[in-house]
Tab-separated table of C-alpha atoms in Angstrom:
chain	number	residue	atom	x	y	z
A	1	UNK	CA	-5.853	19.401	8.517
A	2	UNK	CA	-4.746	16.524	5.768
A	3	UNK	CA	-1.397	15.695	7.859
A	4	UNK	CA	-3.380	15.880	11.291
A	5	UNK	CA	-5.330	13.241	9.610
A	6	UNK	CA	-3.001	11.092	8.784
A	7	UNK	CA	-1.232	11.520	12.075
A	8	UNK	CA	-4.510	10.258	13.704
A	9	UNK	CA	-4.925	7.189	10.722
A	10	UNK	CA	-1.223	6.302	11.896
A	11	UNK	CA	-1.614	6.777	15.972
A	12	UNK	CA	-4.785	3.703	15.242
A	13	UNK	CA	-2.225	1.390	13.506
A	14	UNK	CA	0.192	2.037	16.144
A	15	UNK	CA	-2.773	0.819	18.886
A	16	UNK	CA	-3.203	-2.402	16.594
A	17	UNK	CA	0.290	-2.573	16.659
A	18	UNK	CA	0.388	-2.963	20.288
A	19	UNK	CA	-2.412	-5.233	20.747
A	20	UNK	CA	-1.382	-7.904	17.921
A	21	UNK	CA	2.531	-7.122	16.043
A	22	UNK	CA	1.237	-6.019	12.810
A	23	UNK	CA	3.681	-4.402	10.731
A	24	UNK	CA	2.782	-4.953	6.902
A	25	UNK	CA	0.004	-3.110	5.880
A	26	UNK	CA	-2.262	-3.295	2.313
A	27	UNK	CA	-3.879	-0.133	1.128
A	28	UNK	CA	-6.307	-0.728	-1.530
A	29	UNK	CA	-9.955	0.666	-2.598
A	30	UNK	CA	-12.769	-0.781	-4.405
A	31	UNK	CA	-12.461	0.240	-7.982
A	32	UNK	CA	-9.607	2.431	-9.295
A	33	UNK	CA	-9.225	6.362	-8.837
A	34	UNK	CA	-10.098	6.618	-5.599
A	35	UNK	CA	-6.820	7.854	-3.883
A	36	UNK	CA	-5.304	4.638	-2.610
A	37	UNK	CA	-1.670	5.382	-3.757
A	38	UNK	CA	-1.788	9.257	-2.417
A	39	UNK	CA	-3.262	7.707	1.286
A	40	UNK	CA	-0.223	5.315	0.826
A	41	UNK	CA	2.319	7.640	0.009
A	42	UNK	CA	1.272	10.739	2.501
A	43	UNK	CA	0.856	8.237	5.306
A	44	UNK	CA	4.126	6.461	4.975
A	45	UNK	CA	5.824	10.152	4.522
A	46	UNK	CA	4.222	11.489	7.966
A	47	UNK	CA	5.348	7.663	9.790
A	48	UNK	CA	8.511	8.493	8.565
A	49	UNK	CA	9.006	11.860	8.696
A	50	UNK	CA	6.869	13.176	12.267
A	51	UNK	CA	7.476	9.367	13.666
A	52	UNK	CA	10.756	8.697	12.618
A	53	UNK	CA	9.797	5.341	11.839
A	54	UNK	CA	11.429	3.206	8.793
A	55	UNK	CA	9.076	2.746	6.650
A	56	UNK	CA	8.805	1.102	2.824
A	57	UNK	CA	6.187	1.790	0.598
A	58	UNK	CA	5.420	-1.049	-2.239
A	59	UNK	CA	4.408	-0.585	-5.263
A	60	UNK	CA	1.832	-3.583	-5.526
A	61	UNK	CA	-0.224	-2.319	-8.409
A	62	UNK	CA	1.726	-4.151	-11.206
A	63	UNK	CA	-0.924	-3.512	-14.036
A	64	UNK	CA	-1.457	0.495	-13.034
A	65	UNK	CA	1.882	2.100	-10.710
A	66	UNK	CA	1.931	5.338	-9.627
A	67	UNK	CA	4.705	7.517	-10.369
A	68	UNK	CA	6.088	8.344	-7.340
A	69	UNK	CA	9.093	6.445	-7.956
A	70	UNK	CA	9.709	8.250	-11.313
A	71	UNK	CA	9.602	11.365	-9.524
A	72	UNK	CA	12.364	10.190	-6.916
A	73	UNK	CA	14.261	8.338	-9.473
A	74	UNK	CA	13.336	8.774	-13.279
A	75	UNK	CA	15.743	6.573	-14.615
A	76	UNK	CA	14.826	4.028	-12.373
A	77	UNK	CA	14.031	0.473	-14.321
A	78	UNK	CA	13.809	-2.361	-12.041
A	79	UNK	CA	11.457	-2.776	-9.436
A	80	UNK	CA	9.425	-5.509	-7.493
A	81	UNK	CA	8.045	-6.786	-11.024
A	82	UNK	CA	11.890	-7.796	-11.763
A	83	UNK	CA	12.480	-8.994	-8.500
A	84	UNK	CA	9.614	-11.331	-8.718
A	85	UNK	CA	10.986	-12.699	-11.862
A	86	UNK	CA	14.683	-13.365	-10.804
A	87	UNK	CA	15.723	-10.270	-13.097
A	88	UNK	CA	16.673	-7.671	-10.168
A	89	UNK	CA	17.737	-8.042	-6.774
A	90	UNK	CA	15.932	-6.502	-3.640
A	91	UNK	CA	18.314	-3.980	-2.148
A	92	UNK	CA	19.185	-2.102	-4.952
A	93	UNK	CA	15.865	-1.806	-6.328
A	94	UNK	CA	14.930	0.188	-3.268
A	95	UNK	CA	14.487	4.069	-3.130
A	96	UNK	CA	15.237	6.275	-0.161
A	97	UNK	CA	13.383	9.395	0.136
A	98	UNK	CA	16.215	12.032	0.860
A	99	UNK	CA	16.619	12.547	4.671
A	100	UNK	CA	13.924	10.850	5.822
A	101	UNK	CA	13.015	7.219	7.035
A	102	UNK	CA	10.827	6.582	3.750
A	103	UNK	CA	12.080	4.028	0.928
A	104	UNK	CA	10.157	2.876	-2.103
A	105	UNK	CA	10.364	-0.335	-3.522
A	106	UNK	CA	9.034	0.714	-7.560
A	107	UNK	CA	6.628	-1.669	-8.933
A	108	UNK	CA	9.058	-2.103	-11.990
A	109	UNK	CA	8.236	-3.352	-15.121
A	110	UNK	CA	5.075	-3.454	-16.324
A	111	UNK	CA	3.965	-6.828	-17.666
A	112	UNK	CA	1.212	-8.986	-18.943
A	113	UNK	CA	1.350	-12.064	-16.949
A	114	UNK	CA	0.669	-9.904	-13.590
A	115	UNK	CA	-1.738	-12.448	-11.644
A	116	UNK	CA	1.219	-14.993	-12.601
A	117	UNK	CA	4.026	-12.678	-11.057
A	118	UNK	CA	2.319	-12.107	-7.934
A	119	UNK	CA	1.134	-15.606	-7.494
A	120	UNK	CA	4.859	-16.436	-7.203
A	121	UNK	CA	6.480	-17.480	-4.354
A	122	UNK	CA	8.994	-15.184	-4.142
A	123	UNK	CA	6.912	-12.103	-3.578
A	124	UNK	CA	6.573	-13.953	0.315
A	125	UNK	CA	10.037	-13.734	0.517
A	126	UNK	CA	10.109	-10.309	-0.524
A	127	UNK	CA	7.699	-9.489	2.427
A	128	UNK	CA	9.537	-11.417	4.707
A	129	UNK	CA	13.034	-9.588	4.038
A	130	UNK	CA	11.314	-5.968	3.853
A	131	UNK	CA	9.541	-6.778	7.742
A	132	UNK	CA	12.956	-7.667	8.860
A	133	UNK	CA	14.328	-4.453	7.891
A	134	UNK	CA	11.377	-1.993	8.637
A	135	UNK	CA	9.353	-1.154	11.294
A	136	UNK	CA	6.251	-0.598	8.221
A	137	UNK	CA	5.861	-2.085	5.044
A	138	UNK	CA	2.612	-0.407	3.300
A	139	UNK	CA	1.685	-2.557	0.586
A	140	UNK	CA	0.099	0.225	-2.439
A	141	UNK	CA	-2.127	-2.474	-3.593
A	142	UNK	CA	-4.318	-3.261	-7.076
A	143	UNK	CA	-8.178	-2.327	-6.224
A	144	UNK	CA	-10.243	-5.187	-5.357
A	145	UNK	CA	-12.531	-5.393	-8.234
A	146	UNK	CA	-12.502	-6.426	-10.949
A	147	UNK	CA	-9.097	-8.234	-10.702
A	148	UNK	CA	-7.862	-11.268	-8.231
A	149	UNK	CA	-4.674	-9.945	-7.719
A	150	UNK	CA	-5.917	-8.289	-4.342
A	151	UNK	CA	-6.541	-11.653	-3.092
A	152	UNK	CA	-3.139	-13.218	-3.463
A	153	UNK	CA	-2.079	-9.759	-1.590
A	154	UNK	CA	-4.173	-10.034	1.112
A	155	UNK	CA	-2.614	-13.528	2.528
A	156	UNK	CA	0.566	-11.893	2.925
A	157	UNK	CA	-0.339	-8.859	4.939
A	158	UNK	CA	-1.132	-8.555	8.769
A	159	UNK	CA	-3.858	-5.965	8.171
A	160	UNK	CA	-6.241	-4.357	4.905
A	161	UNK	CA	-7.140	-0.381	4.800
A	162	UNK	CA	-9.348	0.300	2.202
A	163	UNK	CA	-9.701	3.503	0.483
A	164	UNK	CA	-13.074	4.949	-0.732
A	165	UNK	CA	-13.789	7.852	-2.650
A	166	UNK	CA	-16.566	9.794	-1.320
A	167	UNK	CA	-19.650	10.623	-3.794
A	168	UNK	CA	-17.482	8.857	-6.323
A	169	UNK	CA	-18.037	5.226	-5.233
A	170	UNK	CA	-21.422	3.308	-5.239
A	171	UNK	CA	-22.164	2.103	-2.561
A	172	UNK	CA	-23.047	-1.636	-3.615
A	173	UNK	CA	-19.427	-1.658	-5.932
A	174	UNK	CA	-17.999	-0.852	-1.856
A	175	UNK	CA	-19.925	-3.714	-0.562
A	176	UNK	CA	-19.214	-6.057	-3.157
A	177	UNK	CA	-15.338	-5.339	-2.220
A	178	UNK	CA	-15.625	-6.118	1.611
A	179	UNK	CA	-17.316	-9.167	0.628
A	180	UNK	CA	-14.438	-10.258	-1.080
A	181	UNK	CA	-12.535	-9.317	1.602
A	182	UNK	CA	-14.586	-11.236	4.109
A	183	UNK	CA	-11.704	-13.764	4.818
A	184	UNK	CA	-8.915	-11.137	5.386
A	185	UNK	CA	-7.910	-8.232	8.211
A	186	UNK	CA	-9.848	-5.284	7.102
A	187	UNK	CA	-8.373	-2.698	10.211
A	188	UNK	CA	-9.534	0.671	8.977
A	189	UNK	CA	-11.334	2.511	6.024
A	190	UNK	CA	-10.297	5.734	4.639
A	191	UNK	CA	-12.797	7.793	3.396
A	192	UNK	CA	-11.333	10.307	1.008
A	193	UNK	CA	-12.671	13.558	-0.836
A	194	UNK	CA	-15.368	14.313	2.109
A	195	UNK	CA	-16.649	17.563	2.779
A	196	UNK	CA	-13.951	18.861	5.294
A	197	UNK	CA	-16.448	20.075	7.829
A	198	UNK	CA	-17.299	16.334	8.604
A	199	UNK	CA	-13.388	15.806	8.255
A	200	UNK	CA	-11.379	14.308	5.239
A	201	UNK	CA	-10.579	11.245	6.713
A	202	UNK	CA	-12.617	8.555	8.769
A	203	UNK	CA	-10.631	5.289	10.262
């Protein structure tokens, strides 16, 4: 039921795809917890894996990453954080998920001066390079609130899916996020945890 979902989630990109070229994707939720990097990670596994697309999953979230490039790599120590700050370079940084179409670009590093990293020009560049190579780039973004760093995302990205946690997530915290996302592409919303009976995931 969970893949068939994200088959579905992927099958409305694809139609966006088609009706603007929109290739780099940000998946991000309101407040933290609420599933963002599993809905990036499962959905860039089924584009590569049932769709056989190319596909690179970022690891935007420089204050909070998830693990799943320690699990593919747990000695792995350089990641977009280092590329950002002229300490790593981009290709070998990257993490191919055995056999399959799906690479992971780590988040890296974890440091203080996060808002300062990603307000650099280079992460453009980074962008720029990883659409050249890959039919997808999903972004695994910070949550909107309380942080800016969502913002400086969002301006490099051809689209916004935002994740929300249902019964978790108040509903005014939800609409305080779209409104700071007023200015960008919001393309889909994921709602995640629902009772399976109404169906897991809405886009």
């Amino acid at each position: 039921m969970v893949a068939e979902q994200y088959r579905v989630l992927f099958t409305n990109i694809e139609q966006i795809n088609q009706k603007k070229p929109s290739s780099v994707f940000a998946i991000t939720s309101a407040i933290k917890g609420e599933g963002k990097s599993v809905t990036s990670l499962n959905l860039a596994y089924v584009m590569a894996t049932e769709f056989k697309k190319r596909v690179v999953m970022v690891e935007c979230d420089l204050r909070k990453p998830s693990t799943v490039a320690e699990l593919l790599e747990p000695a792995c120590a350089q990641g977009l954080s280092d590329i950002l700050k002229g300490e790593a370079e981009l290709h070998a940084s990257i993490l191919q998920v055995e056999d399959t179409g799906l690479f992971i670009l780590p988040a890296g590093n974890i440091t203080r001066k996060t808002s300062e990293i990603l307000g650099s020009s280079r992460i453009a560049g980074v962008i720029d390079s990883l659409k050249a190579e890959f039919d997808y780039v999903l972004v695994d973004s910070p949550p909107v609130l309380p942080l800016v760093d969502m913002n400086v995302i969002s301006r490099l990205v051809d689209g916004v899916i935002m994740v929300v946690r249902a019964g978790k997530t108040q509903k005014d915290i939800v609409l305080k996020a779209f409104k700071s996302l007023s200015k960008c592409n919001v393309v889909g919303v994921v709602l995640n945890g629902a009772d399976i009976k109404l169906g897991k995931y809405y886009y």
